[in-house]
Structure formats: C-alpha cells, structure tokens
C-alpha cells in the first residue's frame, strides 16, 4: 500500500511474520538509497495505522531543521502493540547502521539500551525518569547517547485525579490500571495523588491485552467509582478495548492518550502527540547537523489537551460539569 504526500512516498513492507514496517524515501526502495543519505530508524510500538501521522510529524520536524524527505533515508518499524516484537525490531533497526534511532516508547528505549550499542538515540518516553534511571546525567546536559522528550509524572498525575474529582461525584475509591513494564514512576505518583485527595486506590496490572478485561472487571468488583489508566505502549495499542470495557462496566475513566476519548472512553488529558513527534524530528535534525545527543537538552512536553466524550458520559449516566467542558480542547458530542 502506498500513500503519496508532499513528494514523500510512504511504503509498507513485511519485516517478519505478522508484522510490517514502513519505509520513507524518494520513491525508491530502501536498499537503493544513496549511501550519503543519513539513515534514521524509527521503532514504533503501537498500531501501524497510527504510525503514519506520527512519522509525518517527525518528517515535518526534520524539514524544519533543513532536511527534506529526499535528503534522508528514513525507515519505520511497527510492532502492532506486541511487546515480544520490540527487541527483535530494535536489533534489526540498529543492524542497519542508522545515524540516529528514534525510540518511540519506554520499551523501545530499554531494548535499544540493552543492545549495548552506543548510537545516538532520540526517545519519546512518557513513562520513565531519564536521570533517575541512569540514562542521562541531567535534563540540561544528558551527557550520554540518549536525549528526547520525557514526561514529568510526579507533577502531572495529580491533574488526572483533579479531573476525576471534578467529574465524578465523591470518588472515594478508584482502580488504577498499571503496566509494570513501565516501572514505578507513574504508579508512585498516582498513589501519592490519590492519598492526598483522600481516595483509596486499588492497583490492577495490565501486562498485555489479555489482562485488560479482568483488570477492569476487578476494579468494578472492588467498588471503584472511576478508573485511572496509566500510560504505556500496551495501553496506547489497546485504547479502543479499554474504552469499551470502561463503558461496559459503567466506569468513568481517564488516561493520557487522546485517542482513548476519541474511540469511546470518557476522558483523556495529556500532551499533544503530534506536537511531540514534530519536536523529536527537530532534535534528530540537531544531531544530523553535528550536535552530540549528550549535548542536546532533554525536553518536557509543552502542549497539553483535554478531550471529553459526552456520548461516553451519557452511556454511563454521568453529567460532566460545565467547568470541565469549558476547559476541554475537544468535546465529542
């Protein structure tokens, strides 16, 4: 399948059984790319159909940095949300010898670090603390081979709790859905925020799609009045399922990803993903211009959006307060 846009051809090609990759290039096969073109590899852990807009945003950032699509050799591999495919796809991408690897998620970043290869990495990681984890010496001066965009969850998670308190009448207990593969930064922040608001929080692990139905049902059985779904690549790949399960169990739910609300969930509050991917492209451009990744400051997301789904609210018998609706960047009626 080929999509033509801005003289940049997007082509999908098989990478391994059941998976697919995406190759950008000036209407030529990847193997025919001129040697002098800088290679950029992206490994994306979500659904293939969502990768296109993210990759286009990266290309936009590269263009803003002075690199037209015809001046780069860009390959993209997607895992369709299957965690087992992350490590082999990262290894395959690195074996191609890219000038920069874009790690679009914590599991991709961890897999890249585990290879021990000291190549420049630009990460989009909404779940990890780069300094506490040892990937960077500081935000202003990472000092190693990793830079990128990272989320500040200790200061952010409280906003989810505040939105639930505003939207759900007296929520005394919530269910927290958490993917242990992302580490404890989000979970610890969520527990502190809930405790500070005098809310009991029951934690349910979701390591894969197979865990989700049991986790949401478990929250309902524990008399949770709302769901807080912490972010992870597994969550991103399954937002529609989680939205459907929350409605089925009549649970108001909030998470980071706007697509959760757009596919039927109640509410999402988080950074604008396309803005972040464009910034990733700009950071890649800096490295292609000669800056070392250790000298490119790590950034935080700067643009956030609140998406509220009124149809979901009606389906579970909830009336969203006008104050919340007025703050929303997008209301789905």
Coordinates of C-alpha atoms in Angstrom, one line a residue:
X1 CA 0.0 0.0 0.0
X2 CA 1.4 3.4 -1.0
X3 CA 0.5 6.8 0.2
X4 CA 1.8 9.8 -1.7
X5 CA 2.2 13.1 0.2
X6 CA 4.5 16.1 -0.2
X7 CA 6.6 14.2 -2.7
X8 CA 7.4 11.7 0.0
X9 CA 6.4 8.1 -0.6
X10 CA 5.2 6.0 2.3
X11 CA 5.5 2.3 1.6
X12 CA 4.7 -0.6 3.9
X13 CA 6.9 -3.7 3.6
X14 CA 6.9 -7.0 5.5
X15 CA 9.5 -7.4 8.2
X16 CA 8.6 -10.6 9.9
X17 CA 5.6 -12.9 10.2
X18 CA 2.5 -10.9 11.2
X19 CA 4.4 -7.6 11.3
X20 CA 5.0 -4.8 8.9
X21 CA 7.4 -1.9 8.5
X22 CA 7.1 1.5 6.9
X23 CA 9.9 2.9 4.7
X24 CA 10.2 6.5 3.8
X25 CA 12.2 7.5 0.8
X26 CA 12.2 9.5 -2.5
X27 CA 10.2 6.9 -4.5
X28 CA 13.0 4.3 -4.4
X29 CA 13.5 1.0 -2.5
X30 CA 15.3 1.2 0.8
X31 CA 18.2 -0.9 -0.5
X32 CA 18.7 1.6 -3.3
X33 CA 19.1 4.6 -1.1
X34 CA 22.2 6.6 -1.8
X35 CA 25.0 5.9 0.7
X36 CA 25.4 9.5 1.6
X37 CA 21.9 9.9 2.8
X38 CA 21.8 9.9 6.7
X39 CA 19.9 6.9 7.9
X40 CA 17.2 7.4 10.6
X41 CA 15.4 4.4 12.1
X42 CA 12.1 4.7 14.0
X43 CA 10.7 1.8 16.0
X44 CA 7.1 2.5 17.0
X45 CA 5.4 0.1 19.5
X46 CA 1.8 1.0 18.6
X47 CA -0.7 0.1 15.8
X48 CA 0.6 0.6 12.2
X49 CA -2.3 2.8 11.2
X50 CA -1.4 5.3 13.9
X51 CA 2.3 5.4 12.9
X52 CA 1.6 7.3 9.7
X53 CA 0.6 10.6 11.3
X54 CA 3.4 10.3 13.9
X55 CA 6.0 9.7 11.2
X56 CA 4.7 12.6 9.1
X57 CA 5.2 14.8 12.2
X58 CA 8.8 13.6 12.6
X59 CA 9.3 14.4 8.9
X60 CA 7.8 17.9 9.5
X61 CA 10.3 18.5 12.3
X62 CA 13.2 17.3 10.1
X63 CA 12.1 19.6 7.3
X64 CA 12.0 22.5 9.8
X65 CA 15.6 21.6 10.6
X66 CA 16.7 21.7 7.0
X67 CA 16.3 18.1 5.9
X68 CA 13.8 17.5 3.1
X69 CA 12.4 14.0 2.7
X70 CA 14.7 13.5 -0.3
X71 CA 17.7 14.2 1.9
X72 CA 17.2 11.4 4.4
X73 CA 16.8 7.6 4.4
X74 CA 14.0 7.0 6.9
X75 CA 12.8 3.6 7.9
X76 CA 10.0 2.8 10.4
X77 CA 9.1 -0.5 12.1
X78 CA 5.9 -1.0 14.0
X79 CA 5.1 -3.8 16.4
X80 CA 1.3 -3.6 16.3
X81 CA 1.4 -3.4 20.1
X82 CA 3.1 -6.8 20.5
X83 CA 5.8 -6.3 23.3
X84 CA 7.5 -9.5 22.1
X85 CA 8.4 -7.9 18.8
X86 CA 10.1 -4.8 20.3
X87 CA 13.6 -6.3 20.9
X88 CA 14.0 -8.0 17.5
X89 CA 12.8 -5.0 15.7
X90 CA 15.1 -2.7 17.6
X91 CA 18.0 -5.1 16.9
X92 CA 17.1 -5.2 13.2
X93 CA 16.9 -1.4 13.0
X94 CA 20.3 -1.0 14.7
X95 CA 21.9 -3.6 12.5
X96 CA 21.2 -1.3 9.5
X97 CA 23.6 1.3 11.0
X98 CA 21.4 4.3 11.5
X99 CA 22.8 7.7 12.3
X100 CA 20.0 8.2 14.8
X101 CA 17.5 5.8 16.3
X102 CA 14.1 7.2 17.3
X103 CA 12.8 5.1 20.2
X104 CA 9.1 5.8 20.4
X105 CA 8.3 4.4 23.8
X106 CA 10.0 3.2 27.0
X107 CA 10.1 -0.5 25.9
X108 CA 11.8 0.5 22.7
X109 CA 14.3 2.7 24.6
X110 CA 15.1 -0.1 27.0
X111 CA 15.6 -2.6 24.2
X112 CA 18.0 -0.2 22.5
X113 CA 20.0 0.4 25.6
X114 CA 20.1 -3.4 26.3
X115 CA 22.0 -3.9 23.0
X116 CA 25.0 -2.0 24.4
X117 CA 25.4 -0.2 21.1
X118 CA 26.5 3.4 21.6
X119 CA 24.5 5.0 18.8
X120 CA 22.6 8.3 19.1
X121 CA 19.1 7.8 20.4
X122 CA 16.2 10.3 20.5
X123 CA 13.5 8.9 22.7
X124 CA 9.8 9.8 23.1
X125 CA 9.2 8.2 26.6
X126 CA 6.2 9.2 28.6
X127 CA 6.8 6.8 31.4
X128 CA 10.4 7.0 32.5
X129 CA 12.6 9.3 34.5
X130 CA 15.8 9.6 32.4
X131 CA 18.0 10.9 35.2
X132 CA 16.8 8.5 38.0
X133 CA 17.1 5.6 35.6
X134 CA 20.7 6.5 34.7
X135 CA 20.1 7.2 31.0
X136 CA 21.1 10.8 31.4
X137 CA 23.3 12.8 33.8
X138 CA 20.8 15.7 33.8
X139 CA 18.0 17.2 31.7
X140 CA 20.0 20.2 30.6
X141 CA 23.1 18.1 29.8
X142 CA 22.3 14.5 29.2
X143 CA 25.9 13.6 28.7
X144 CA 25.4 10.2 27.1
X145 CA 23.9 8.9 23.9
X146 CA 20.2 9.5 24.8
X147 CA 18.1 12.6 24.5
X148 CA 14.5 13.3 23.7
X149 CA 11.1 14.1 25.3
X150 CA 10.3 12.7 28.7
X151 CA 7.2 13.2 30.9
X152 CA 7.3 14.7 34.4
X153 CA 4.8 12.4 36.0
X154 CA 5.2 13.4 39.7
X155 CA 3.8 16.8 38.8
X156 CA 1.3 15.6 36.2
X157 CA -0.6 12.7 37.7
X158 CA -2.3 14.9 40.2
X159 CA -4.1 16.6 37.3
X160 CA -5.8 13.3 36.4
X161 CA -7.0 12.9 39.9
X162 CA -8.3 16.5 40.0
X163 CA -10.3 15.9 36.8
X164 CA -11.8 12.7 38.2
X165 CA -12.8 14.6 41.4
X166 CA -14.4 17.4 39.3
X167 CA -16.3 15.0 37.1
X168 CA -17.3 12.1 39.3
X169 CA -19.5 12.7 42.4
X170 CA -17.4 12.0 45.5
X171 CA -15.0 9.3 44.2
X172 CA -13.8 7.6 47.3
X173 CA -12.2 4.7 45.5
X174 CA -10.5 4.3 42.1
X175 CA -9.0 1.5 40.2
X176 CA -5.5 2.2 38.8
X177 CA -4.5 0.2 35.7
X178 CA -0.7 -0.2 35.5
X179 CA 1.7 -1.9 33.2
X180 CA 4.7 -3.0 35.3
X181 CA 6.9 -2.9 32.3
X182 CA 6.9 0.9 32.5
X183 CA 8.4 1.0 36.0
X184 CA 7.0 2.6 39.2
X185 CA 7.4 6.3 38.4
X186 CA 3.7 6.8 37.3
X187 CA 2.3 4.4 39.9
X188 CA 4.1 6.0 42.8
X189 CA 2.9 9.4 41.6
X190 CA -0.7 8.2 41.2
X191 CA -0.7 6.7 44.7
X192 CA 0.6 9.9 46.3
X193 CA -2.0 12.0 44.4
X194 CA -4.9 9.7 45.4
X195 CA -3.7 9.7 49.0
X196 CA -3.5 13.5 49.0
X197 CA -7.1 13.6 47.8
X198 CA -8.3 11.0 50.4
X199 CA -9.1 8.5 47.7
X200 CA -8.4 4.8 48.0
X201 CA -6.5 3.4 45.0
X202 CA -6.6 -0.3 44.1
X203 CA -3.9 -1.3 41.5
X204 CA -4.5 -3.8 38.7
X205 CA -1.7 -4.9 36.5
X206 CA -2.1 -5.0 32.7
X207 CA 1.0 -6.5 31.1
X208 CA -0.9 -7.3 27.9
X209 CA -4.2 -7.1 26.1
X210 CA -5.3 -10.4 27.7
X211 CA -5.1 -8.8 31.2
X212 CA -7.4 -5.8 30.5
X213 CA -10.9 -7.4 30.8
X214 CA -10.0 -8.9 34.1
X215 CA -8.4 -5.7 35.4
X216 CA -11.5 -3.5 34.6
X217 CA -13.9 -6.1 36.0
X218 CA -11.7 -6.4 39.1
X219 CA -11.9 -2.6 39.6
X220 CA -15.7 -2.8 39.4
X221 CA -15.8 -5.7 41.8
X222 CA -13.7 -3.7 44.3
X223 CA -16.4 -1.0 44.1
X224 CA -14.2 1.5 42.2
X225 CA -16.0 4.6 41.2
X226 CA -13.6 5.5 38.5
X227 CA -10.6 4.3 36.5
X228 CA -7.2 5.9 36.2
X229 CA -5.3 4.2 33.3
X230 CA -1.6 4.8 33.5
X231 CA 0.1 5.2 30.2
X232 CA 2.2 2.5 28.4
X233 CA 2.7 1.3 24.9
X234 CA 0.3 -1.6 25.7
X235 CA -2.4 0.9 26.7
X236 CA -1.8 3.0 23.6
X237 CA -2.2 0.0 21.4
X238 CA -5.5 -1.0 23.1
X239 CA -7.3 2.2 23.9
X240 CA -10.4 1.2 22.0
X241 CA -10.7 -2.1 24.0
X242 CA -10.1 -0.2 27.3
X243 CA -12.7 2.4 26.3
X244 CA -15.3 -0.3 25.5
X245 CA -14.6 -2.1 28.8
X246 CA -14.9 1.0 30.9
X247 CA -18.3 1.8 29.3
X248 CA -19.4 -1.9 29.7
X249 CA -18.6 -1.7 33.4
X250 CA -20.0 1.8 33.7
X251 CA -16.8 3.2 35.0
X252 CA -15.7 6.8 34.3
X253 CA -12.1 6.6 33.1
X254 CA -9.2 8.9 32.2
X255 CA -5.9 8.3 30.7
X256 CA -3.1 10.1 28.9
X257 CA -3.9 9.3 25.2
X258 CA -6.5 11.5 23.4
X259 CA -7.4 8.5 21.2
X260 CA -8.9 6.9 24.3
X261 CA -11.7 9.5 24.4
X262 CA -11.9 9.7 20.6
X263 CA -12.6 5.9 20.4
X264 CA -15.3 5.9 23.1
X265 CA -13.7 6.5 26.5
X266 CA -14.8 9.2 28.8
X267 CA -11.8 11.5 29.1
X268 CA -8.2 12.0 28.2
X269 CA -5.7 14.5 29.3
X270 CA -2.2 14.5 28.1
X271 CA 0.4 16.0 25.7
X272 CA -0.4 16.6 22.1
X273 CA 1.3 13.6 20.5
X274 CA 1.9 15.1 17.0
X275 CA 3.5 18.2 18.5
X276 CA 5.9 15.9 20.4
X277 CA 6.8 13.9 17.4
X278 CA 7.5 17.0 15.4
X279 CA 9.8 18.1 18.2
X280 CA 11.5 14.7 18.0
X281 CA 12.2 15.4 14.3
X282 CA 13.8 18.7 15.2
X283 CA 16.0 17.0 17.8
X284 CA 17.0 14.4 15.3
X285 CA 17.9 17.3 12.9
X286 CA 20.2 18.8 15.5
X287 CA 22.2 15.5 15.7
X288 CA 22.3 15.2 12.0
X289 CA 23.8 18.8 11.9
X290 CA 26.6 17.6 14.2
X291 CA 25.5 18.0 17.8
X292 CA 26.1 15.1 20.1
X293 CA 23.0 13.7 21.8
X294 CA 24.6 14.3 25.2
X295 CA 24.7 18.0 24.4
X296 CA 21.0 18.2 23.3
X297 CA 18.9 19.0 26.3
X298 CA 16.1 16.6 27.3
X299 CA 12.7 18.3 26.9
X300 CA 9.3 18.0 28.5
X301 CA 6.0 18.1 26.6
X302 CA 4.8 21.7 26.3
X303 CA 1.3 21.4 24.7
X304 CA -1.5 19.5 26.5
X305 CA -5.0 18.8 25.5
X306 CA -8.2 17.7 27.3
X307 CA -10.6 15.6 25.3
X308 CA -14.1 14.8 26.8
X309 CA -16.5 12.4 25.2
X310 CA -20.1 13.4 26.1
X311 CA -21.5 10.3 24.5
X312 CA -19.5 8.1 26.8
X313 CA -20.7 10.2 29.8
X314 CA -24.3 9.7 28.8
X315 CA -23.7 6.0 28.3
X316 CA -22.7 5.6 31.9
X317 CA -25.2 8.1 33.3
X318 CA -22.7 10.8 34.2
X319 CA -23.1 14.5 33.7
X320 CA -19.8 16.3 33.0
X321 CA -19.7 19.7 34.8
X322 CA -19.8 22.7 32.6
X323 CA -16.5 23.9 34.1
X324 CA -14.8 20.8 32.8
X325 CA -16.4 21.1 29.4
X326 CA -15.3 24.7 29.0
X327 CA -11.7 23.7 29.7
X328 CA -11.8 20.9 27.2
X329 CA -9.9 21.4 23.9
X330 CA -12.2 18.9 22.3
X331 CA -15.7 17.8 23.2
X332 CA -17.2 14.8 21.4
X333 CA -21.0 15.1 21.3

